[in-house]
């Protein structure tokens, strides 16, 4: 990285950043009481609030949101007349999944092969540390040139919409000229990337019942309707022979015109086993950024351990459907419900419930804030130009903010590049990416403040 005072300051702060991330990762802050006690999220929220107070933030508050989670808010006033920038991250994390598959304990930040491993290290506790690093670097180099609002969500991974509902009920709280969402990531390590689109999502649970109770498979098998077999038929109907998502009435052939994703790169990033083919058709970018994608993320039925020779009377699955920009998540949900009803065999009883939803998002990458970010990334990543890519994941808050504050410019950056393996076992963050993106964010705030000064001066002259 080219030497400059902000970069040098961030580099000097990295040991402190690692210590703080170690403390934050230690909280098992999964916003699902079936997985972790609520006290873990509460402890993480209090840690975040304490960090904001230590940085001089005012009006620091733990906001009780309608879904039962807490978001942390704080305000750091800037110079008079300066623009306001909202910085976003979330402290809740995905479950640890199979702990035995982790090379090191999931809630202990561990350095290995130049990366820091731990649940939430990249998604998105590291994003909060990135914001702190950027602000600290500016404080040490002339001060922060903008007013900063910080919002750190407590249930983003659950998709239950607590912060969105709170923001809609208190629209004055998060008003800003620009928003930096620190919850996406570079296309690859070392390539500065802003996220131009996010797929939306809907999450549903499906239950199929066929019998009053389980039956002996030898006595009744062959004629008694098998609930698990019926569920498998339903789930299989959601994909074509090549693995493409096929939900009756839902368009699935859109094209991605921007940065492309080679199959070789994707196979490496996704760690696809040798000889196993990819699913779907079109380019990889088409499939992961521009089209709907269905995934069965859980099934409840007989476990293999202790299985008995009996016919299942009921079976249940949880289904995630990613919805690209241009498609309404609520309409996609209705189409998914109708598809499942139509494709349930044996006239079995089927019931469904929606457990999460978020709309897709498309940013305006031609806005002035993106010019400021491109200039900042050019310094933080010498020799590289900022790229715009899509992201298959969802951040429902983006659409809420865009609706509430239509004039605000929303930028998406973060630490979740492919090697981070977010949502999987052995999640990690690249400390080099944390350092460079912190520098980029700090320089962006400087550039953005200056661009707003120039804009105001031009308006005054024209008046």
CSV table of N, CA, C and O in Angstrom, one decimal, residues 404-458:
chain,number,residue,atom,x,y,z
A,404,UNK,N,-36.9,5.0,2.6
A,404,UNK,CA,-37.1,6.1,3.6
A,404,UNK,C,-36.3,7.4,3.2
A,404,UNK,O,-36.8,8.5,3.4
A,405,UNK,N,-35.1,7.2,2.5
A,405,UNK,CA,-34.3,8.3,2.2
A,405,UNK,C,-33.9,8.2,0.7
A,405,UNK,O,-32.7,7.8,0.4
A,406,UNK,N,-34.8,8.5,-0.2
A,406,UNK,CA,-34.5,8.3,-1.6
A,406,UNK,C,-33.3,9.1,-2.1
A,406,UNK,O,-32.8,8.7,-3.2
A,407,UNK,N,-32.9,10.2,-1.4
A,407,UNK,CA,-31.8,11.0,-1.9
A,407,UNK,C,-30.5,10.5,-1.4
A,407,UNK,O,-29.4,11.0,-1.8
A,408,UNK,N,-30.5,9.5,-0.4
A,408,UNK,CA,-29.2,9.0,0.1
A,408,UNK,C,-28.5,8.1,-0.9
A,408,UNK,O,-29.2,7.3,-1.6
A,409,UNK,N,-27.2,8.2,-0.9
A,409,UNK,CA,-26.4,7.3,-1.8
A,409,UNK,C,-26.0,6.1,-0.9
A,409,UNK,O,-25.4,6.3,0.2
A,410,UNK,N,-26.2,4.9,-1.4
A,410,UNK,CA,-26.0,3.7,-0.6
A,410,UNK,C,-24.8,2.9,-1.3
A,410,UNK,O,-24.9,2.6,-2.4
A,411,UNK,N,-23.8,2.7,-0.5
A,411,UNK,CA,-22.6,2.0,-1.0
A,411,UNK,C,-22.5,0.7,-0.2
A,411,UNK,O,-22.7,0.7,1.1
A,412,UNK,N,-22.1,-0.4,-0.8
A,412,UNK,CA,-21.9,-1.7,-0.1
A,412,UNK,C,-20.5,-2.2,-0.3
A,412,UNK,O,-20.0,-2.4,-1.4
A,413,UNK,N,-19.8,-2.3,0.8
A,413,UNK,CA,-18.4,-2.8,0.8
A,413,UNK,C,-18.3,-3.8,2.0
A,413,UNK,O,-19.2,-3.9,2.8
A,414,UNK,N,-17.2,-4.5,2.1
A,414,UNK,CA,-17.0,-5.3,3.3
A,414,UNK,C,-15.9,-6.4,3.1
A,414,UNK,O,-15.1,-6.4,2.2
A,415,UNK,N,-15.9,-7.3,4.1
A,415,UNK,CA,-14.8,-8.2,4.2
A,415,UNK,C,-15.1,-9.7,3.8
A,415,UNK,O,-14.3,-10.6,3.9
A,416,UNK,N,-16.3,-9.9,3.2
A,416,UNK,CA,-16.8,-11.2,2.9
A,416,UNK,C,-16.4,-11.7,1.5
A,416,UNK,O,-17.3,-12.0,0.7
A,417,UNK,N,-15.1,-11.6,1.2
A,417,UNK,CA,-14.7,-12.1,-0.1
A,417,UNK,C,-14.7,-13.7,-0.1
A,417,UNK,O,-14.9,-14.3,1.0
A,418,UNK,N,-14.6,-14.4,-1.2
A,418,UNK,CA,-14.9,-15.8,-1.3
A,418,UNK,C,-14.1,-16.6,-0.3
A,418,UNK,O,-14.6,-17.6,0.3
A,419,UNK,N,-12.8,-16.3,0.0
A,419,UNK,CA,-12.0,-17.1,0.9
A,419,UNK,C,-12.6,-17.0,2.4
A,419,UNK,O,-12.2,-17.8,3.2
A,420,UNK,N,-13.4,-16.0,2.7
A,420,UNK,CA,-13.9,-15.8,4.0
A,420,UNK,C,-14.9,-17.0,4.4
A,420,UNK,O,-15.1,-17.2,5.6
A,421,UNK,N,-15.5,-17.6,3.4
A,421,UNK,CA,-16.4,-18.7,3.7
A,421,UNK,C,-17.5,-18.4,4.7
A,421,UNK,O,-17.7,-19.1,5.7
A,422,UNK,N,-18.1,-17.2,4.5
A,422,UNK,CA,-19.2,-16.8,5.5
A,422,UNK,C,-20.3,-17.8,5.4
A,422,UNK,O,-20.6,-18.4,4.4
A,423,UNK,N,-21.0,-18.0,6.6
A,423,UNK,CA,-22.1,-18.9,6.7
A,423,UNK,C,-21.7,-20.4,6.8
A,423,UNK,O,-22.5,-21.2,7.0
A,424,UNK,N,-20.4,-20.6,6.5
A,424,UNK,CA,-19.9,-22.0,6.5
A,424,UNK,C,-19.0,-22.2,7.7
A,424,UNK,O,-18.7,-21.3,8.5
A,425,UNK,N,-18.5,-23.4,7.9
A,425,UNK,CA,-17.5,-23.7,8.9
A,425,UNK,C,-16.2,-23.0,8.5
A,425,UNK,O,-15.9,-22.8,7.3
A,426,UNK,N,-15.4,-22.8,9.5
A,426,UNK,CA,-14.1,-22.2,9.2
A,426,UNK,C,-14.1,-20.8,8.6
A,426,UNK,O,-13.3,-20.5,7.7
A,427,UNK,N,-15.1,-20.0,9.0
A,427,UNK,CA,-15.2,-18.6,8.5
A,427,UNK,C,-13.9,-17.9,8.9
A,427,UNK,O,-13.4,-18.1,10.0
A,428,UNK,N,-13.5,-17.0,8.1
A,428,UNK,CA,-12.2,-16.2,8.4
A,428,UNK,C,-12.3,-14.9,7.7
A,428,UNK,O,-13.1,-14.6,6.9
A,429,UNK,N,-11.3,-14.0,8.2
A,429,UNK,CA,-11.2,-12.7,7.6
A,429,UNK,C,-9.7,-12.5,7.2
A,429,UNK,O,-8.8,-13.0,8.0
A,430,UNK,N,-9.4,-11.8,6.1
A,430,UNK,CA,-8.1,-11.5,5.8
A,430,UNK,C,-7.7,-10.2,6.5
A,430,UNK,O,-8.3,-9.1,6.3
A,431,UNK,N,-6.7,-10.2,7.4
A,431,UNK,CA,-6.3,-8.9,8.0
A,431,UNK,C,-5.9,-7.9,7.1
A,431,UNK,O,-6.0,-6.7,7.3
A,432,UNK,N,-5.3,-8.3,5.9
A,432,UNK,CA,-4.9,-7.3,4.9
A,432,UNK,C,-6.1,-6.6,4.3
A,432,UNK,O,-6.0,-5.4,4.0
A,433,UNK,N,-7.2,-7.4,4.1
A,433,UNK,CA,-8.4,-6.8,3.6
A,433,UNK,C,-9.0,-5.8,4.6
A,433,UNK,O,-9.5,-4.7,4.3
A,434,UNK,N,-9.0,-6.2,5.8
A,434,UNK,CA,-9.5,-5.4,6.9
A,434,UNK,C,-8.7,-4.1,6.9
A,434,UNK,O,-9.3,-3.0,7.0
A,435,UNK,N,-7.4,-4.1,6.8
A,435,UNK,CA,-6.6,-2.9,6.8
A,435,UNK,C,-6.8,-2.1,5.6
A,435,UNK,O,-7.0,-0.8,5.7
A,436,UNK,N,-6.8,-2.7,4.4
A,436,UNK,CA,-7.0,-1.9,3.2
A,436,UNK,C,-8.4,-1.2,3.1
A,436,UNK,O,-8.5,-0.1,2.7
A,437,UNK,N,-9.4,-2.0,3.5
A,437,UNK,CA,-10.8,-1.4,3.4
A,437,UNK,C,-11.0,-0.4,4.5
A,437,UNK,O,-11.8,0.6,4.2
A,438,UNK,N,-10.3,-0.5,5.6
A,438,UNK,CA,-10.4,0.6,6.6
A,438,UNK,C,-9.8,1.9,6.1
A,438,UNK,O,-10.3,3.0,6.3
A,439,UNK,N,-8.7,1.7,5.4
A,439,UNK,CA,-8.1,2.9,4.7
A,439,UNK,C,-9.0,3.5,3.7
A,439,UNK,O,-9.2,4.7,3.6
A,440,UNK,N,-9.6,2.6,2.9
A,440,UNK,CA,-10.5,3.1,1.8
A,440,UNK,C,-11.7,3.8,2.4
A,440,UNK,O,-12.1,4.9,1.9
A,441,UNK,N,-12.2,3.3,3.5
A,441,UNK,CA,-13.4,3.9,4.1
A,441,UNK,C,-13.0,5.3,4.6
A,441,UNK,O,-13.8,6.3,4.5
A,442,UNK,N,-11.9,5.4,5.3
A,442,UNK,CA,-11.4,6.7,5.8
A,442,UNK,C,-11.2,7.7,4.7
A,442,UNK,O,-11.7,8.8,4.8
A,443,UNK,N,-10.5,7.3,3.7
A,443,UNK,CA,-10.3,8.2,2.5
A,443,UNK,C,-11.6,8.6,1.8
A,443,UNK,O,-11.8,9.7,1.4
A,444,UNK,N,-12.5,7.6,1.8
A,444,UNK,CA,-13.9,7.9,1.2
A,444,UNK,C,-14.5,9.0,2.0
A,444,UNK,O,-15.1,10.0,1.4
A,445,UNK,N,-14.5,9.0,3.3
A,445,UNK,CA,-15.1,10.0,4.1
A,445,UNK,C,-14.5,11.4,3.8
A,445,UNK,O,-15.2,12.4,3.8
A,446,UNK,N,-13.2,11.4,3.7
A,446,UNK,CA,-12.5,12.7,3.3
A,446,UNK,C,-13.0,13.2,1.9
A,446,UNK,O,-13.3,14.3,1.8
A,447,UNK,N,-12.9,12.3,1.0
A,447,UNK,CA,-13.3,12.6,-0.4
A,447,UNK,C,-14.8,13.1,-0.5
A,447,UNK,O,-15.1,14.0,-1.2
A,448,UNK,N,-15.6,12.3,0.2
A,448,UNK,CA,-17.0,12.6,0.2
A,448,UNK,C,-17.3,14.0,0.8
A,448,UNK,O,-18.1,14.8,0.2
A,449,UNK,N,-16.7,14.3,1.9
A,449,UNK,CA,-16.9,15.6,2.5
A,449,UNK,C,-16.4,16.7,1.6
A,449,UNK,O,-17.1,17.8,1.5
A,450,UNK,N,-15.3,16.5,0.9
A,450,UNK,CA,-14.8,17.5,0.0
A,450,UNK,C,-15.7,17.7,-1.2
A,450,UNK,O,-16.0,18.8,-1.7
A,451,UNK,N,-16.3,16.6,-1.7
A,451,UNK,CA,-17.2,16.7,-2.9
A,451,UNK,C,-18.4,17.4,-2.5
A,451,UNK,O,-19.0,18.2,-3.3
A,452,UNK,N,-18.9,17.3,-1.3
A,452,UNK,CA,-20.1,18.0,-0.8
A,452,UNK,C,-19.8,19.5,-0.7
A,452,UNK,O,-20.7,20.3,-1.0
A,453,UNK,N,-18.6,19.8,-0.2
A,453,UNK,CA,-18.2,21.3,-0.2
A,453,UNK,C,-18.2,21.9,-1.6
A,453,UNK,O,-18.7,23.0,-1.8
A,454,UNK,N,-17.6,21.2,-2.5
A,454,UNK,CA,-17.6,21.7,-3.9
A,454,UNK,C,-19.0,21.8,-4.5
A,454,UNK,O,-19.4,22.8,-5.1
A,455,UNK,N,-19.9,20.8,-4.1
A,455,UNK,CA,-21.3,20.9,-4.6
A,455,UNK,C,-22.0,22.1,-4.0
A,455,UNK,O,-22.7,22.8,-4.7
A,456,UNK,N,-21.8,22.3,-2.7
A,456,UNK,CA,-22.5,23.5,-2.1
A,456,UNK,C,-22.0,24.8,-2.7
A,456,UNK,O,-22.7,25.7,-2.9
A,457,UNK,N,-20.6,24.9,-2.9
A,457,UNK,CA,-20.1,26.1,-3.5
A,457,UNK,C,-20.7,26.4,-4.8
A,457,UNK,O,-21.0,27.5,-5.2
A,458,UNK,N,-20.9,25.3,-5.6
A,458,UNK,CA,-21.4,25.5,-7.0
A,458,UNK,C,-22.9,25.9,-6.9
A,458,UNK,O,-23.3,26.8,-7.7
